[in-house]
């Protein structure tokens, strides 16, 4: 499988998840951080995975734009979509459905909500205030869902 995983990550969690996926997919699966790495020629890849995280209800603008600008091409690829977030259940599903275009969700071979982390050492003061006061979480917390990651990779491969 010649593939590329395109992602954005604010505090490093989506990047960790991307690396866990790469470990399962194989080193030939290229990781591309949209913020720091030049996008390769996507026509050269048969599989494309896109991942981002939720902050204040929305996925990164860069992921939204990437999906919008490459919609036709993405609909011709084996596609995987994943999302890092701290909410679970129905709220997480709603965030996922709002994060990616409907047509891409319908087309995707694999989708996953992979959990997330609150890393206080990476947060700006305003983010710390939001997480402490609004979410009620006071210390760093990690709940990356490794099972969801493994089953995502299995669906993508099959
Ligand atoms: C300021 C702030 C706002 C957040 N808002 C949400 C939210 O609206 N919904 C949610 O499920 N998770 C929310 N999260 C949790 C993030 O999705 C989680 O920290 C994720 O792991 C971040 O991944 P990243 O480091 O790759 O950006 C928020 C986190 C922070 C710090």
Coordinates of C-alpha atoms and ligand atoms in Angstrom, one line a residue:
X1 CA 0.0 0.0 0.0
X2 CA 1.6 3.3 -1.1
X3 CA 0.2 5.8 1.2
X4 CA 0.4 9.2 2.8
X5 CA -1.0 10.4 6.2
X6 CA -1.7 14.1 6.2
X7 CA -2.3 15.7 9.6
X8 CA -2.2 18.8 11.8
X9 CA -1.6 18.8 15.5
X10 CA -1.7 21.6 18.0
X11 CA 0.0 20.0 21.1
X12 CA 1.4 16.9 19.5
X13 CA -1.3 14.3 20.2
X14 CA -2.5 13.9 16.6
X15 CA 1.2 13.5 15.7
X16 CA 1.6 10.7 18.2
X17 CA -1.5 9.0 16.8
X18 CA -0.1 9.4 13.3
X19 CA 3.1 7.8 14.4
X20 CA 1.3 4.9 16.0
X21 CA -0.6 4.4 12.7
X22 CA 2.6 4.5 10.8
X23 CA 4.1 1.8 13.0
X24 CA 1.2 -0.4 12.0
X25 CA 1.1 0.6 8.4
X26 CA 4.8 0.4 7.7
X27 CA 7.6 2.9 7.3
X28 CA 6.8 3.4 3.6
X29 CA 3.6 5.1 4.7
X30 CA 4.7 8.8 4.5
X31 CA 3.7 11.2 7.3
X32 CA 3.0 14.8 6.3
X33 CA 2.5 17.6 8.9
X34 CA 0.7 20.2 6.8
X35 CA 2.2 23.0 8.8
X36 CA 5.9 22.0 8.4
X37 CA 6.1 19.7 5.4
X38 CA 5.6 20.4 1.7
X39 CA 2.7 18.4 0.3
X40 CA 3.9 15.6 -2.1
X41 CA 2.3 14.9 -5.4
X42 CA -0.8 13.1 -4.1
X43 CA -1.6 11.5 -7.5
X44 CA 1.4 9.1 -6.7
X45 CA -0.4 7.5 -3.7
X46 CA -3.2 5.0 -3.7
X47 CA -4.1 5.5 0.0
X48 CA -4.6 8.8 1.8
X49 CA -5.3 9.2 5.5
X50 CA -6.3 12.6 7.0
X51 CA -6.2 13.4 10.7
X52 CA -6.7 16.4 12.9
X53 CA -8.0 17.4 16.3
X54 CA -10.8 19.3 17.8
X55 CA -10.3 22.6 19.6
X56 CA -13.4 24.5 20.8
X57 CA -15.7 22.4 18.7
X58 CA -13.8 22.5 15.3
X59 CA -11.1 20.7 13.5
X60 CA -8.1 22.8 12.3
X61 CA -8.9 25.2 9.4
X62 CA -6.0 23.7 7.5
X63 CA -7.6 20.3 7.4
X64 CA -10.9 21.8 6.4
X65 CA -9.3 23.6 3.5
X66 CA -7.2 20.6 2.5
X67 CA -10.3 18.4 2.2
X68 CA -12.3 21.1 0.3
X69 CA -9.5 21.9 -2.1
X70 CA -8.7 18.2 -2.9
X71 CA -12.2 16.7 -2.7
X72 CA -12.3 15.3 -6.3
X73 CA -8.9 13.6 -5.9
X74 CA -9.7 12.3 -2.4
X75 CA -12.9 10.6 -3.7
X76 CA -10.7 8.6 -6.1
X77 CA -8.4 7.2 -3.3
X78 CA -8.6 4.6 -0.6
X79 CA -9.3 7.0 2.2
X80 CA -9.0 7.0 6.0
X81 CA -10.2 9.8 8.3
X82 CA -9.5 10.2 12.0
X83 CA -10.0 12.7 14.7
X84 CA -8.4 13.3 18.1
X85 CA -10.7 14.8 20.7
X86 CA -11.5 14.4 24.4
X87 CA -15.2 14.1 24.2
X88 CA -16.6 10.6 23.7
X89 CA -19.9 9.0 22.5
X90 CA -22.5 11.0 20.6
X91 CA -20.7 14.4 21.0
X92 CA -17.5 13.0 19.6
X93 CA -19.5 11.5 16.6
X94 CA -21.1 14.9 16.0
X95 CA -17.7 16.6 16.1
X96 CA -16.4 14.0 13.6
X97 CA -19.3 14.5 11.3
X98 CA -18.8 18.3 11.3
X99 CA -15.1 18.0 10.9
X100 CA -15.0 16.3 7.4
X101 CA -17.2 16.8 4.3
X102 CA -20.1 14.3 4.2
X103 CA -19.0 12.9 0.8
X104 CA -15.5 12.0 2.2
X105 CA -17.1 10.3 5.3
X106 CA -19.3 8.3 3.0
X107 CA -16.4 7.4 0.8
X108 CA -13.9 6.5 3.6
X109 CA -12.8 2.9 4.0
X110 CA -11.8 3.6 7.6
X111 CA -12.8 6.2 10.1
X112 CA -11.8 6.6 13.8
X113 CA -12.2 8.8 16.8
X114 CA -8.9 8.1 18.5
X115 CA -9.3 9.9 21.8
X116 CA -6.9 12.6 22.9
X117 CA -4.8 14.2 25.6
X118 CA -4.8 17.3 27.7
X119 CA -1.1 18.4 28.0
X120 CA -0.9 21.4 30.3
X121 CA 2.8 22.0 29.5
X122 CA 1.9 22.6 25.9
X123 CA -1.0 24.9 26.5
X124 CA -1.1 28.7 26.4
X125 CA -2.5 30.3 29.6
X126 CA -5.9 30.9 28.0
X127 CA -6.1 27.3 27.0
X128 CA -5.2 26.2 30.6
X129 CA -8.0 28.5 31.9
X130 CA -10.5 27.0 29.4
X131 CA -9.6 23.4 30.2
X132 CA -9.6 24.1 34.0
X133 CA -12.7 26.2 34.3
X134 CA -14.9 25.0 31.4
X135 CA -13.9 21.3 31.1
X136 CA -13.1 20.9 34.8
X137 CA -9.8 19.1 34.1
X138 CA -6.9 20.3 36.3
X139 CA -4.0 18.0 35.4
X140 CA -2.6 16.5 32.2
X141 CA -4.5 13.5 31.0
X142 CA -4.0 11.0 28.2
X143 CA -6.6 8.7 26.8
X144 CA -5.4 7.8 23.3
X145 CA -7.5 4.8 22.1
X146 CA -5.0 2.3 20.8
X147 CA -7.8 -0.2 20.0
X148 CA -9.5 2.3 17.8
X149 CA -6.1 3.0 16.0
X150 CA -5.5 -0.7 15.5
X151 CA -9.0 -1.4 14.1
X152 CA -8.7 1.7 11.9
X153 CA -5.5 0.3 10.3
X154 CA -7.1 -3.1 9.9
X155 CA -10.1 -1.6 8.0
X156 CA -7.8 0.5 5.9
X157 CA -5.7 -2.5 4.9
X158 CA -8.6 -4.9 4.1
Ligands
LIG1 C1 -8.3 24.8 24.5 C2 -8.8 23.4 24.2 C3 -10.0 23.2 23.6 C4 -10.5 21.9 23.3 N1 -11.8 21.8 22.8 C5 -12.2 20.5 22.6 C6 -13.6 20.3 22.2 O1 -14.3 21.2 21.9 N2 -14.0 19.0 22.0 C7 -13.2 17.9 22.3 O2 -13.6 16.8 22.2 N3 -11.9 18.1 22.7 C8 -11.4 19.4 22.9 N4 -10.1 19.5 23.3 C9 -9.2 18.4 23.4 C10 -8.3 18.2 22.2 O3 -9.1 17.7 21.1 C11 -7.2 17.2 22.6 O4 -6.4 17.9 23.5 C12 -6.4 16.7 21.5 O5 -5.7 15.6 21.9 C13 -5.5 17.7 20.9 O6 -4.7 17.1 19.8 P1 -3.5 17.9 19.2 O7 -2.5 18.1 20.3 O8 -3.0 17.0 18.1 O9 -4.0 19.2 18.7 C14 -9.6 20.8 23.6 C15 -8.3 21.0 24.1 C16 -7.9 22.3 24.4 C17 -6.5 22.5 24.9

